[in-house]
Amino acid sequence: MTVVTREQIVHWLELTVTVLNENKDYLTQLDSAIGDADHGTNMDRGFRKVAEKLPTVADKDIGNILKMVGMTLISSVGGASGPLYGTFFQRGGMAADAREELSADELVTVLQGAVDGVQARGRAQPGDKTMMDALLPAMAALRAGVTAGKDSLGAMEDAVAAAEQGMKDTIPLQARKGRASYLGERSIGHQDPGATSSYLILNALLTALKE
Amino acid sequence: MKKLINAIPDVVKEQLEGMAAAHPDELKVHFEPNYVYRADAPVAGKVAIISGGGSGHEPMHGGFVGMGMLDAACPGEVFTSPTPDQMYEAAKAVNSGAGVLFLVKNYTGDVLNFETAAELAHGDGIPVQNILIDDDVAVKDSLYTAGRRGVGTTVLVEKIVGAAAEAGYSLDQCSDLARKANQYGRSMGMALTSCTVPAAGKPTFELGENEMEIGIGIHGEPGQKRMPLTSADEITEMMAMEIINDGAYTRVVREWDRDAGDWYDKSLTDAPFQKGDKVIAFVNSMGGTPVSELYAVYRKLDEVCKANGIEIVRNLIGPYITSLEMAGMSITLMKTDDEILKFWDAPVKTPGLRWGV
């Protein structure tokens, strides 16, 4: 596999819609332990809207497709995850620009733009028990894989493994951002819902690259 | 779950339709995106005051739309922040040209969505500012948390700044007053029961028959600590003393620089209460606690304040910032000065607060 095609990007988003719907109750259950019990519902609502709009942009360039996803999430998810995931896709779309396919290096650029955008908006640091704890290790692994000469699929496999580990590593952390931070030590022992949805979204990309 | 609802996805929409039908003189409702706005907006020459947040806290915020308070309110899903398109469209609808002040309760979702909305409004040439409300003393530090939550003080700030805007204050003057009133206010809440978000279908947390949760926010989230239930007097005294004895509180907030078109960090420190302070005392029901019990709380609060040299010069007692059907209450004390008292006493005509008219 040499490039990531527009069709694979569209398929990634379709898979994300399905995966977040299947995991709606799971994410909400994680969120009820340390947050306000709405993460699954909110993400599902947002990506259902994405599913409605996806056919209208499926023949556009990757930048346009991702920016549509970003705007849709910003205006339909609410909570903290709306602006954060909205920014993820918007900034990813800006980095993708008018490309219709992505080389491995360009995939790194697009996801780096997406992750940088989330960090600028949410200002979370590693270890704060947020989605960044899945996204930052994933980004580092993706970049390292591509630098070492792996193709997009191989590097994404590393990235998803890192995201999964990062997600699990949020369990012993005490939250310092978001509503979970108010629980103090009581947030320890629970997996972060945002890190979990981030892992699910990256894993959907890996699935799309494999198919 | 036993609730007076039709279909879960329609809860917020049908509530808004009911408000529009009940209060046509004060407000109108726009759907998709959803916002409640003053029937006579935009009011010429007046700064527009907008707030918003998750639904489930009624009458806040939609019930405070009207003369002398809010120009618009943006309701999200139950306990979920509204989205930037709601705030941005509301801002365009009520801006008279004098600008828009967003009053934002300090919850990560509300903060991020209102920041995005401010950027959109600024892009349209609307003068805009975001002022945070963060008054919950149950949150001790700002370094390792998202900072103090916005709770009871929100209602008082909306009333005071709404009156100031009505009196002709500029956007910067309204912003300064909102910041000051927030820094003068401190709150603490407690729960006797949890509450049930319709979409979740079951209570957000479980409390035993003889337990209470101290230091809660307003979203059915667990609080600072769980304790055995005790008497109204003991609970009131404990919470009032936490507020009165709360030390200086420092945190960094982000405000909007209209000239640079970017955010900048601002460090704020709230001074503790001092003997001789004159305060507004606000005893609030979380939704399920009757007013009779609030008066029992007020009785003790008045005694505790007197014993500590704090003079209550105004009070507000009732369900104004609620958490669905949760039983419990919150206490807010806000230090006053002549400016704050003048605007507290000024006329207000909204579905939720009404005097002087």
XYZ file of C-alpha atoms in Angstrom, chain B residues 93-287:
195
model
C -29.753 38.186 16.592
C -29.446 40.362 19.711
C -26.388 42.519 18.979
C -27.478 46.142 18.603
C -23.987 47.196 17.601
C -22.908 47.865 21.189
C -21.426 44.379 21.463
C -22.061 41.089 23.191
C -20.960 39.826 26.600
C -20.929 36.053 27.047
C -21.324 35.018 30.706
C -19.777 31.554 30.858
C -19.960 29.106 33.736
C -16.578 27.476 34.244
C -17.100 23.990 32.871
C -14.702 22.765 30.210
C -17.478 22.187 27.667
C -19.093 25.587 28.156
C -15.719 27.348 28.093
C -14.517 25.696 24.867
C -17.827 26.185 23.048
C -18.160 29.833 24.093
C -14.531 30.467 23.092
C -15.271 29.090 19.634
C -18.417 31.252 19.456
C -16.488 34.376 20.463
C -14.018 33.735 17.655
C -16.888 33.384 15.169
C -18.613 36.557 16.412
C -15.340 38.493 16.313
C -14.876 37.308 12.716
C -18.187 38.974 11.907
C -17.066 42.255 13.459
C -19.210 41.891 16.599
C -17.440 43.356 19.657
C -17.369 40.454 22.113
C -16.032 39.433 25.524
C -16.193 36.235 27.565
C -16.329 36.471 31.372
C -16.072 33.300 33.423
C -18.173 32.544 36.476
C -16.190 30.328 38.867
C -17.447 30.542 42.436
C -17.668 27.012 43.848
C -15.491 26.867 46.984
C -15.795 23.062 47.092
C -13.036 23.079 44.469
C -9.945 23.997 46.453
C -7.228 24.428 43.872
C -7.049 25.543 40.270
C -3.680 23.989 39.440
C -4.746 20.351 39.411
C -8.361 20.796 38.369
C -10.265 22.692 35.691
C -10.775 25.361 38.377
C -13.811 26.355 40.397
C -17.156 25.592 38.789
C -19.705 28.246 38.000
C -22.719 27.778 40.287
C -25.016 30.067 42.326
C -23.132 33.297 41.660
C -24.160 32.954 38.002
C -27.754 33.958 38.800
C -26.647 37.048 40.724
C -24.132 38.115 38.049
C -26.749 37.767 35.298
C -29.145 39.979 37.276
C -26.567 42.635 38.168
C -24.837 42.876 34.785
C -28.182 42.702 32.962
C -29.312 45.777 34.878
C -26.047 47.570 34.168
C -26.417 46.920 30.440
C -29.970 48.236 30.658
C -28.588 51.401 32.299
C -26.220 52.020 29.400
C -22.938 50.461 30.528
C -20.471 49.820 27.682
C -19.170 46.347 26.837
C -15.960 46.982 28.787
C -17.889 48.347 31.781
C -20.238 45.357 31.739
C -17.235 43.023 31.523
C -15.484 44.713 34.452
C -18.649 44.568 36.564
C -19.244 40.899 35.705
C -15.658 40.029 36.618
C -15.917 41.938 39.904
C -19.290 40.432 40.877
C -17.951 36.953 40.128
C -14.905 37.632 42.287
C -17.184 38.842 45.111
C -19.332 35.688 45.031
C -18.711 32.306 46.642
C -20.959 29.258 46.744
C -21.238 25.712 47.990
C -23.812 23.020 47.258
C -24.991 19.729 48.726
C -27.229 16.876 47.600
C -29.675 14.671 49.488
C -30.454 12.643 46.371
C -29.019 12.198 42.922
C -30.944 13.071 39.765
C -31.736 11.269 36.537
C -30.756 12.593 33.107
C -33.617 11.514 30.788
C -31.262 10.108 28.145
C -29.399 8.058 30.782
C -32.563 6.737 32.434
C -30.995 6.103 35.828
C -29.565 8.273 38.614
C -26.063 9.625 37.987
C -24.886 8.444 41.404
C -26.316 6.510 44.330
C -26.767 7.978 47.794
C -27.795 5.882 50.749
C -30.828 6.766 52.855
C -28.647 8.314 55.571
C -25.987 9.878 53.343
C -25.459 13.272 51.780
C -23.004 14.492 49.180
C -21.199 17.736 50.031
C -19.575 20.037 47.506
C -21.569 19.042 44.447
C -21.749 20.929 41.196
C -24.998 21.314 39.293
C -24.831 18.351 36.902
C -25.539 15.419 39.164
C -21.816 14.806 39.403
C -20.466 13.441 42.666
C -19.072 16.083 44.982
C -16.185 16.708 47.317
C -17.105 14.186 50.001
C -19.859 11.891 51.195
C -20.995 12.178 54.797
C -23.702 10.856 57.114
C -26.815 13.022 56.919
C -27.101 15.460 59.803
C -29.403 18.355 60.809
C -30.270 21.415 58.712
C -28.441 23.618 61.231
C -25.247 21.582 61.137
C -25.228 21.348 57.355
C -25.897 25.064 56.963
C -23.239 26.054 59.463
C -20.643 23.767 57.865
C -21.295 25.120 54.366
C -21.553 28.764 55.451
C -18.266 28.524 57.340
C -16.524 26.976 54.310
C -17.668 29.999 52.304
C -16.916 32.632 54.950
C -13.500 31.167 55.836
C -12.455 30.488 52.250
C -9.040 32.043 51.680
C -7.771 34.025 48.705
C -8.362 32.123 45.477
C -6.059 32.629 42.487
C -6.460 31.264 38.973
C -5.708 32.186 35.381
C -8.647 32.904 33.070
C -8.687 33.505 29.333
C -10.295 36.684 28.080
C -10.620 37.986 24.554
C -8.386 40.770 23.240
C -10.561 42.510 20.641
C -7.667 44.467 19.128
C -5.350 41.476 18.756
C -8.204 39.121 17.890
C -6.800 36.502 20.227
C -7.049 35.126 23.756
C -4.819 36.279 26.566
C -4.287 34.909 30.050
C -5.341 36.980 33.018
C -4.506 36.111 36.621
C -7.287 36.886 39.109
C -7.303 36.619 42.893
C -10.511 36.718 44.945
C -10.093 38.262 48.372
C -11.657 36.409 51.325
C -14.718 37.781 53.146
C -13.996 40.219 55.951
C -15.899 41.286 59.047
C -18.215 44.147 58.122
C -18.908 42.883 54.594
C -22.445 43.463 53.379
C -23.640 40.551 51.276
C -26.431 39.220 49.134
C -27.367 35.783 50.517
C -28.808 33.309 48.024
C -30.263 30.020 49.256
C -31.081 27.859 46.262
C -32.963 24.598 45.859
C -31.381 21.985 43.585
C -34.900 21.228 42.346
